[in-house]
Short mmCIF file of C-alpha atoms and ligand atoms in Angstrom, two decimals:
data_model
loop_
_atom_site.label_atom_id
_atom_site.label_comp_id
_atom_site.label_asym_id
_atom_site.label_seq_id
_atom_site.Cartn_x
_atom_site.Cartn_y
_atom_site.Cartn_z
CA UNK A 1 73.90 113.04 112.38
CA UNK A 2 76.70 111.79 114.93
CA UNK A 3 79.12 110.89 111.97
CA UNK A 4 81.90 107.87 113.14
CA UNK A 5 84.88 106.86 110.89
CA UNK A 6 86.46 103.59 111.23
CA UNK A 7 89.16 104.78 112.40
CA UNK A 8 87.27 105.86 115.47
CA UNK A 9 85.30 102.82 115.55
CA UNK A 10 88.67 100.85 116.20
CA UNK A 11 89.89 102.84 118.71
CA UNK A 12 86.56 102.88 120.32
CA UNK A 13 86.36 99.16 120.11
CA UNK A 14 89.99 98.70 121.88
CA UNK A 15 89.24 100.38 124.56
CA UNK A 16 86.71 97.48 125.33
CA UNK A 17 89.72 95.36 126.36
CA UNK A 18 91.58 97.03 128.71
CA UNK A 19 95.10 95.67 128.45
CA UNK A 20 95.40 94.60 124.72
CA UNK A 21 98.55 95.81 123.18
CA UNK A 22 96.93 97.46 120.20
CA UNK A 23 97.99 94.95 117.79
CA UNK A 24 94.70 93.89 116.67
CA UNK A 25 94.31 97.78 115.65
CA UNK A 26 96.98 98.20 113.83
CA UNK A 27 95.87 94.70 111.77
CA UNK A 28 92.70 96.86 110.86
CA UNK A 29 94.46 99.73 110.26
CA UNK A 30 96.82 98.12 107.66
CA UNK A 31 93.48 96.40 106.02
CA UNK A 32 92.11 99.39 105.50
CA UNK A 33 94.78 101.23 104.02
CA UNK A 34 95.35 98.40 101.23
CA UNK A 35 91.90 98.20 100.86
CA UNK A 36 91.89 102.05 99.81
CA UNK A 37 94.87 102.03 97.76
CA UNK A 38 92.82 98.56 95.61
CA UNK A 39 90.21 100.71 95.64
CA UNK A 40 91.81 103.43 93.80
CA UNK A 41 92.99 101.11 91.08
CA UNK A 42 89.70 99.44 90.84
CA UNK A 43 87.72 102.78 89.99
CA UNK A 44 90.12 102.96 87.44
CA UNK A 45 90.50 99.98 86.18
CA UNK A 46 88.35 100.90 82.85
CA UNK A 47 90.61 103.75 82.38
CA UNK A 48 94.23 101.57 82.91
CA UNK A 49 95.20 99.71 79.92
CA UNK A 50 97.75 98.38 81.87
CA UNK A 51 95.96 97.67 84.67
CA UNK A 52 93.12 95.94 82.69
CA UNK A 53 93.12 92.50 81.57
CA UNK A 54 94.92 88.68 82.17
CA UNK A 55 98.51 88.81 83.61
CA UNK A 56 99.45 85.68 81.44
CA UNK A 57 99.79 83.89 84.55
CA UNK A 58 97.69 81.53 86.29
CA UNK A 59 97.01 80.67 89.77
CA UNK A 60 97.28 77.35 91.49
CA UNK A 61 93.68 76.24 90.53
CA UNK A 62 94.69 76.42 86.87
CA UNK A 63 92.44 79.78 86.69
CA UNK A 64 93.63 82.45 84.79
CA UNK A 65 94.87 85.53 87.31
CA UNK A 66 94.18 89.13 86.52
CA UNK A 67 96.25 91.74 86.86
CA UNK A 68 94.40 93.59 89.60
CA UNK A 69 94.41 90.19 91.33
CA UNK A 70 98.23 90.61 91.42
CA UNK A 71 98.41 94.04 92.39
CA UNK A 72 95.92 93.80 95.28
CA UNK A 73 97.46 90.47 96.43
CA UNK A 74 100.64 92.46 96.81
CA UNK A 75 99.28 95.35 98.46
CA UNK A 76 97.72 93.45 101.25
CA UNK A 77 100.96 91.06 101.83
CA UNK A 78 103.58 94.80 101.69
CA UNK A 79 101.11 96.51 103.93
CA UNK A 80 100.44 93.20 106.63
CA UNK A 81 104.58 93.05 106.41
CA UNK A 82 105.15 97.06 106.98
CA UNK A 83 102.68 97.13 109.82
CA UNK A 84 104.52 93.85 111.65
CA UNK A 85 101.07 92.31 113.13
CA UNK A 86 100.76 89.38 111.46
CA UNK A 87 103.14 86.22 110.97
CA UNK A 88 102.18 84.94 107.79
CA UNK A 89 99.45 85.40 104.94
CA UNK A 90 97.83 82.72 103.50
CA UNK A 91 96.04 83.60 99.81
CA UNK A 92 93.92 82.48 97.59
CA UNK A 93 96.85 83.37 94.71
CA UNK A 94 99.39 81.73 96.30
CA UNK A 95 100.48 78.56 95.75
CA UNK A 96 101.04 77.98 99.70
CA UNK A 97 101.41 80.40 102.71
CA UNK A 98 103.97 83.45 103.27
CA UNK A 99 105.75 83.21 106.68
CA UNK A 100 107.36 86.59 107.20
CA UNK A 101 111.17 86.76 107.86
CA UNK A 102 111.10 90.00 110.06
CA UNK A 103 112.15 89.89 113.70
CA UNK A 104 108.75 91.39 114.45
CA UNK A 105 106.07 89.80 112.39
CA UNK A 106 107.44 86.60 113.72
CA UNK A 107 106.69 88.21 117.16
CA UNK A 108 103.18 88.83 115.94
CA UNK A 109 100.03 86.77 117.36
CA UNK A 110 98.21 86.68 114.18
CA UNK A 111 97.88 84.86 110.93
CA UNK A 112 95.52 86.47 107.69
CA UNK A 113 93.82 84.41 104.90
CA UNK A 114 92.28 86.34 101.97
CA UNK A 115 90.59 86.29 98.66
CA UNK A 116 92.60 89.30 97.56
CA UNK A 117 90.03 89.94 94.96
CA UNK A 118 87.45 88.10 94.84
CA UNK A 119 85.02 87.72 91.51
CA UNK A 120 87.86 89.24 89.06
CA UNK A 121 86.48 87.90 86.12
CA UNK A 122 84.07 90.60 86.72
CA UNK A 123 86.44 93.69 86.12
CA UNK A 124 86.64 93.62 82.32
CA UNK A 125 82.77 94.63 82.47
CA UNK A 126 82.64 96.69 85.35
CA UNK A 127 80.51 94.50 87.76
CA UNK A 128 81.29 94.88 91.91
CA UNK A 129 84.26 92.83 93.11
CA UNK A 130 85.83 92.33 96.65
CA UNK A 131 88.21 91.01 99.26
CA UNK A 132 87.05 89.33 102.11
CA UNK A 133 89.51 88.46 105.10
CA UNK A 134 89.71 85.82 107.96
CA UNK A 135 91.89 86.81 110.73
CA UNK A 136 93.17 84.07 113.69
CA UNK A 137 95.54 83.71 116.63
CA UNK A 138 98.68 81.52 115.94
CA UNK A 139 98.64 78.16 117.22
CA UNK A 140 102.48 78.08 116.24
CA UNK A 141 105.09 79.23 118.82
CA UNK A 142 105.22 83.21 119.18
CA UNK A 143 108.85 84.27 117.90
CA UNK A 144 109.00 81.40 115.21
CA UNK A 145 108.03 81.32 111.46
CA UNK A 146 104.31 80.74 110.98
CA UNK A 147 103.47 77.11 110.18
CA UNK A 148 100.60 75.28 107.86
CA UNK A 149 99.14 74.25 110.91
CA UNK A 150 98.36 78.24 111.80
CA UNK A 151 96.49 78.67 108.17
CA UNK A 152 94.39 74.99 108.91
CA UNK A 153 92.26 76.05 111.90
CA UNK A 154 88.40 75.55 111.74
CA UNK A 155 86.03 78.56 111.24
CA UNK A 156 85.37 78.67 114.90
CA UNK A 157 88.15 79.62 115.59
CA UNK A 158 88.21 83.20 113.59
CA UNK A 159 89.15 86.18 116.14
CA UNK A 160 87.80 88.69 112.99
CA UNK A 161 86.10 88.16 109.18
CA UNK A 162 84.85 91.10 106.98
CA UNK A 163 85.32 92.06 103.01
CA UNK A 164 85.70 95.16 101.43
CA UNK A 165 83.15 95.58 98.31
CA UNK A 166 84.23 97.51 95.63
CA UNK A 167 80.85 98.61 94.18
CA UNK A 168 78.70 101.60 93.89
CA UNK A 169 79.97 102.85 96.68
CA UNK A 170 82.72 101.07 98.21
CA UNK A 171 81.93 99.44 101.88
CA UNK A 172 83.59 97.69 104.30
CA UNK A 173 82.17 95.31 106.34
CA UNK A 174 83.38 93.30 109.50
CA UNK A 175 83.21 91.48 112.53
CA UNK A 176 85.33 90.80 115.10
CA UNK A 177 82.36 88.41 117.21
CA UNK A 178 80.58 91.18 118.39
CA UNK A 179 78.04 91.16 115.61
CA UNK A 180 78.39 92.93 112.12
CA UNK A 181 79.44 96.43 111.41
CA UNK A 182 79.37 97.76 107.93
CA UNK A 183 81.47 101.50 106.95
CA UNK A 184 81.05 103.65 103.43
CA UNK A 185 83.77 105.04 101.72
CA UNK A 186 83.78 108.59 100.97
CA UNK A 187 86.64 108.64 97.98
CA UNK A 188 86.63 112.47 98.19
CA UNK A 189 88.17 112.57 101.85
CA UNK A 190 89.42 109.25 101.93
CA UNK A 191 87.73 108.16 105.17
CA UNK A 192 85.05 105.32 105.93
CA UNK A 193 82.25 106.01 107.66
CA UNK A 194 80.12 103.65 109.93
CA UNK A 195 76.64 103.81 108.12
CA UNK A 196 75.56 100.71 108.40
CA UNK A 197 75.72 99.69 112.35
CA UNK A 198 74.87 96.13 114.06
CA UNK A 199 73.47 94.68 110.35
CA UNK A 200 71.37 91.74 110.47
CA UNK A 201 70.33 88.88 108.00
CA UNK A 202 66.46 88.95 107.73
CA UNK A 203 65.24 85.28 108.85
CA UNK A 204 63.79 85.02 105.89
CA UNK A 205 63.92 86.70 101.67
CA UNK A 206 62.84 86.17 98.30
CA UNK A 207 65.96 85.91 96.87
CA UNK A 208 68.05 82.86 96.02
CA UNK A 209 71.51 82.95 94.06
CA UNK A 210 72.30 80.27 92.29
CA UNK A 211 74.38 79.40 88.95
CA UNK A 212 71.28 77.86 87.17
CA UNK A 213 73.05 77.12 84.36
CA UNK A 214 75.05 74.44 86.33
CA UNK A 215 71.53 72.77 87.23
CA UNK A 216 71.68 69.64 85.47
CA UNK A 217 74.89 69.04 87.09
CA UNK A 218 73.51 69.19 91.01
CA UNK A 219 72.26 66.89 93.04
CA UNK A 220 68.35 66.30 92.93
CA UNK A 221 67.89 67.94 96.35
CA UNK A 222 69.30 71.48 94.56
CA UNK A 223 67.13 71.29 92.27
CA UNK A 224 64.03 70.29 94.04
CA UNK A 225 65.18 73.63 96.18
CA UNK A 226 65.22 75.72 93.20
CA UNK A 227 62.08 74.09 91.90
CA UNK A 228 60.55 75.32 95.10
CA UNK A 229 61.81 78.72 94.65
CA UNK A 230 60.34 78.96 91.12
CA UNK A 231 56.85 77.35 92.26
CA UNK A 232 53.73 79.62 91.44
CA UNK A 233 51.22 77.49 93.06
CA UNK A 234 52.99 77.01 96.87
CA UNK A 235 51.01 79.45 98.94
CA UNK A 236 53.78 80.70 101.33
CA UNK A 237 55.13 83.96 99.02
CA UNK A 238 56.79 82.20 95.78
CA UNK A 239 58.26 82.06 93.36
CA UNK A 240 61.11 84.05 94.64
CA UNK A 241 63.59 86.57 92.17
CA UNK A 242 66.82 84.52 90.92
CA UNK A 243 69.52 87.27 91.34
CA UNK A 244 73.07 85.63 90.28
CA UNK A 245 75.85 88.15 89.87
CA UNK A 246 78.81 85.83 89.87
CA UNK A 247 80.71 87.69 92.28
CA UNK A 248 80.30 86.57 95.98
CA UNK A 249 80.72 89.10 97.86
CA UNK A 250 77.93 91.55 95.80
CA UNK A 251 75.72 88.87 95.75
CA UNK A 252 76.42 88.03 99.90
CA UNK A 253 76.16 92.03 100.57
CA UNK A 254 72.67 92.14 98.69
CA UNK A 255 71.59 89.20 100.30
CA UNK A 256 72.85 90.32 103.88
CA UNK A 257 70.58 93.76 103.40
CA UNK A 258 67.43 92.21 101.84
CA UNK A 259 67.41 89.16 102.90
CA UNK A 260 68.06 85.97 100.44
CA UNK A 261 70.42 82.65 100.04
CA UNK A 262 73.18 82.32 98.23
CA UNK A 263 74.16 78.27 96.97
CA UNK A 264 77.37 77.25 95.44
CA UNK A 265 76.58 73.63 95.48
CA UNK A 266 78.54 70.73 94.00
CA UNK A 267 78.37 69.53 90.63
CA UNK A 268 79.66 66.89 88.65
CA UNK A 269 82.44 68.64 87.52
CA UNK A 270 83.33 69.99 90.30
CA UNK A 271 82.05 67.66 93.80
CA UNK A 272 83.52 70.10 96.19
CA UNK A 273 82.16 73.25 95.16
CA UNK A 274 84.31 76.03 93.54
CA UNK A 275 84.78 78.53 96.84
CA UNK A 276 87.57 78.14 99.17
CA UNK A 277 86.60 77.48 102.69
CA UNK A 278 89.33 79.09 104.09
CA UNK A 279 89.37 82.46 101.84
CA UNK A 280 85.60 82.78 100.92
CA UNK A 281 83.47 80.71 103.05
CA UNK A 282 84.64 80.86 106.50
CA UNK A 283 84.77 84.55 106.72
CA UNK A 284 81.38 84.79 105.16
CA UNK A 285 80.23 82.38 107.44
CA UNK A 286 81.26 84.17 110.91
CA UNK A 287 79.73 87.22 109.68
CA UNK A 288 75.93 85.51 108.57
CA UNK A 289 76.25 83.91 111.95
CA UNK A 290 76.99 87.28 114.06
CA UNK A 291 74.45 88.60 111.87
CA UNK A 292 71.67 85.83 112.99
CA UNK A 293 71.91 83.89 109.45
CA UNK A 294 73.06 80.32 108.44
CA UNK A 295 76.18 78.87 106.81
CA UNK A 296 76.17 75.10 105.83
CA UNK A 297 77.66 72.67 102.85
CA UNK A 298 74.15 71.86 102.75
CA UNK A 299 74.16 69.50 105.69
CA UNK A 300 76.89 70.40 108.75
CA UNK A 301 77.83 74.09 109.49
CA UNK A 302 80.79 75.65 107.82
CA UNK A 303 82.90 76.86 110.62
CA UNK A 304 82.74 73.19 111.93
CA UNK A 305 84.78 71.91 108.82
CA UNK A 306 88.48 70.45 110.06
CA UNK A 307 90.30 71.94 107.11
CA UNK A 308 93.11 69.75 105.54
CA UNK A 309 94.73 71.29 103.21
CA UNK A 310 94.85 75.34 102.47
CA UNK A 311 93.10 75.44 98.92
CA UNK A 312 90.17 73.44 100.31
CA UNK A 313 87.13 73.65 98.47
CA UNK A 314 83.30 73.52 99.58
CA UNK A 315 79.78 73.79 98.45
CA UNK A 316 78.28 76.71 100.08
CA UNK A 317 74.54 78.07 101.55
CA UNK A 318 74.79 80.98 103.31
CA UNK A 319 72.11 83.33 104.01
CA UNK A 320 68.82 84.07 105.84
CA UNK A 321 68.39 81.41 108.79
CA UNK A 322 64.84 79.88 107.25
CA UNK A 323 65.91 79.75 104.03
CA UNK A 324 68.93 77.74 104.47
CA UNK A 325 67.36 75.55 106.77
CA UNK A 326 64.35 75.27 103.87
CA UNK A 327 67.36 74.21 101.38
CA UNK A 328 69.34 71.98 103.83
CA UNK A 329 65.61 69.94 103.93
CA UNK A 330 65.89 69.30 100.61
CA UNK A 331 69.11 67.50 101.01
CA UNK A 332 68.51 65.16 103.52
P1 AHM B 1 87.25 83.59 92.00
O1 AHM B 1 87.71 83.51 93.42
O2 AHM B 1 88.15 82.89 91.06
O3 AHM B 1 86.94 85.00 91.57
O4 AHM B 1 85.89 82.72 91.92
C1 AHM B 1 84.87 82.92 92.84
C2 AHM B 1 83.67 83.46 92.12
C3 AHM B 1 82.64 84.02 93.06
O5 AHM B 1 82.81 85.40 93.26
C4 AHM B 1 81.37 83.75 92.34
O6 AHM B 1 80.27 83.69 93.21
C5 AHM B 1 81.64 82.45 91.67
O7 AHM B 1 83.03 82.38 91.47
C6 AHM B 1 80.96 82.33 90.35
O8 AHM B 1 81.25 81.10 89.77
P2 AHM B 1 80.44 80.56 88.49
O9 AHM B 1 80.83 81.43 87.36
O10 AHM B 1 80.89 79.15 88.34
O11 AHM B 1 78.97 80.67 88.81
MG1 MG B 2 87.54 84.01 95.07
#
């Protein structure tokens, strides 16, 4: 087998633009380290008192932050700041964006917005967790301190989305608009490997993720959706399997192999949603579209959204193209 590391893969890539100053590269490069050194602590995570458990803290959502949320947060921001190719970090456990000070990230074309560990309330029992990453051009002036208007742009406008899952195996998967490339870790030599090339949503599952226990809460389309998922009499293939992990980015991966939708809707407590469309839902929504799926609120596409503010919530379907379009048809 013609074995590839990512590291290959990026160089490869580059040399498809002729000209580029390797910047983008290096952005990857510095991703990927982070996302090794998190992975370390993650694998032991069950093992690291320290390391285990609440920080005390909490974030700016009023949720309580754990401590590997703080330690990959950090990891990410040092190693974007060492490598110099990005102006500013916008995250999902910061109050508001970093602008770096240095002479050369304020040189640098790029901004980042992350969930720097997404689905934490997950690591006390040992369930998959992950980071997923939106990268875009600055819209500020090159040479000056990133500004809020760099972190607001719509989804459209995303040079590069992936997340790193922390699972099983660990994986990371990207796309930089040339459809969807996913890489395996291998822990013993410390390199990814491509092994999952060009990935595609199926058109259509059997799987639908859902909090069901938020049901009585969501609008009467959702449930007529999820009524239709559990109906034993429709002839076309039902009911479906209800697969809920609680942590995105396992329950997006499973979905993106096998095919399946994935709905954060709103509910009365919470008439946005809970995910973040500028940390969670935009990423995940340029990768199901370079991987042929869907990404709506329920009734306009996500990338579309004009963000206002940083923290910005949304409901979210995402998933195979048919069945989102089946749910959005409830809604209307
Ligand atoms: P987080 O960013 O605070 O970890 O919250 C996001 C997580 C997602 O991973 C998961 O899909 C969702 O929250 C689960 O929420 P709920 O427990 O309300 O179903
Ligand atoms: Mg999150």
């Amino acid at each position: 087998m013609n074995l590839r590391t990512l590291g290959e893969f990026i160089v490869e890539r580059q040399a498809d633009f002729p000209g580029s100053s390797g910047d983008f590269s290096r952005l990857l490069s510095g991703l990927r380290l982070a996302g090794k050194i998190v992975n370390q602590q993650v694998n032991k995570a069950g093992l690291a008192k320290h390391i285990l458990g609440s920080v005390g803290n909490t974030n700016v959502q009023g949720e309580e932050q754990q401590k590997l949320d703080v330690f990959a947060d950090n990891q990410f921001i040092k190693a974007f700041e060492n490598q110099g190719v990005v102006c500013g970090v916008g995250s999902e456990e910061n109050d508001t964006y970093i602008a770096f000070e240095s002479e050369k990230c304020q040189n640098a074309k790029y901004v980042i917005l992350m969930d720097p560990l997404d689905g934490s309330s997950n690591i006390d029992v040992n369930v998959s967790i992950g980071t997923i990453f939106s990268i875009f051009r600055r819209v500020s002036p090159v040479g000056e301190p990133a500004q809020l208007e760099d972190f607001l742009q719509k989804g459209t406008e995303q040079v590069a989305a992936g997340y790193i899952i922390y699972g099983s195996s660990t994986m990371l998967v990207y796309t930089t608009g040339n459809g969807v490339n996913g890489f395996t870790y291998d822990p013993g030599i410390g390199v990814f490997f491509l092994s999952h090339p060009n990935m595609q949503f199926p058109e259509d599952g059997k799987i639908y993720s859902i909090n069901e226990g938020n049901i009585n809460q969501c609008e009467q389309g959702v449930v007529d959706y999820v009524n239709y998922c559990q109906d034993t009499n429709a002839s076309d293939k039902h009911p479906y399997s209800g697969r809920y992990i609680g942590s995105l980015v396992a329950d997006f991966h499973r979905n993106l192999i096998k095919g399946g939708i994935y709905i954060y809707p709103s509910t009365q407590s919470a008439p946005n949603g809970k995910l973040r469309l500028q940390y969670e839902c935009n990423p995940l929504a340029f990768l199901t579209e370079q991987a042929g799926g869907l990404a709506t609120d329920g009734r306009q596409r996500i990338m579309d959204i004009d963000p206002n503010e940083l923290h910005q919530r949304t409901p979210f379907f995402v998933g195979s193209k048919n069945m989102v379009n089946k749910a959005g048809s409830f809604l209307k």
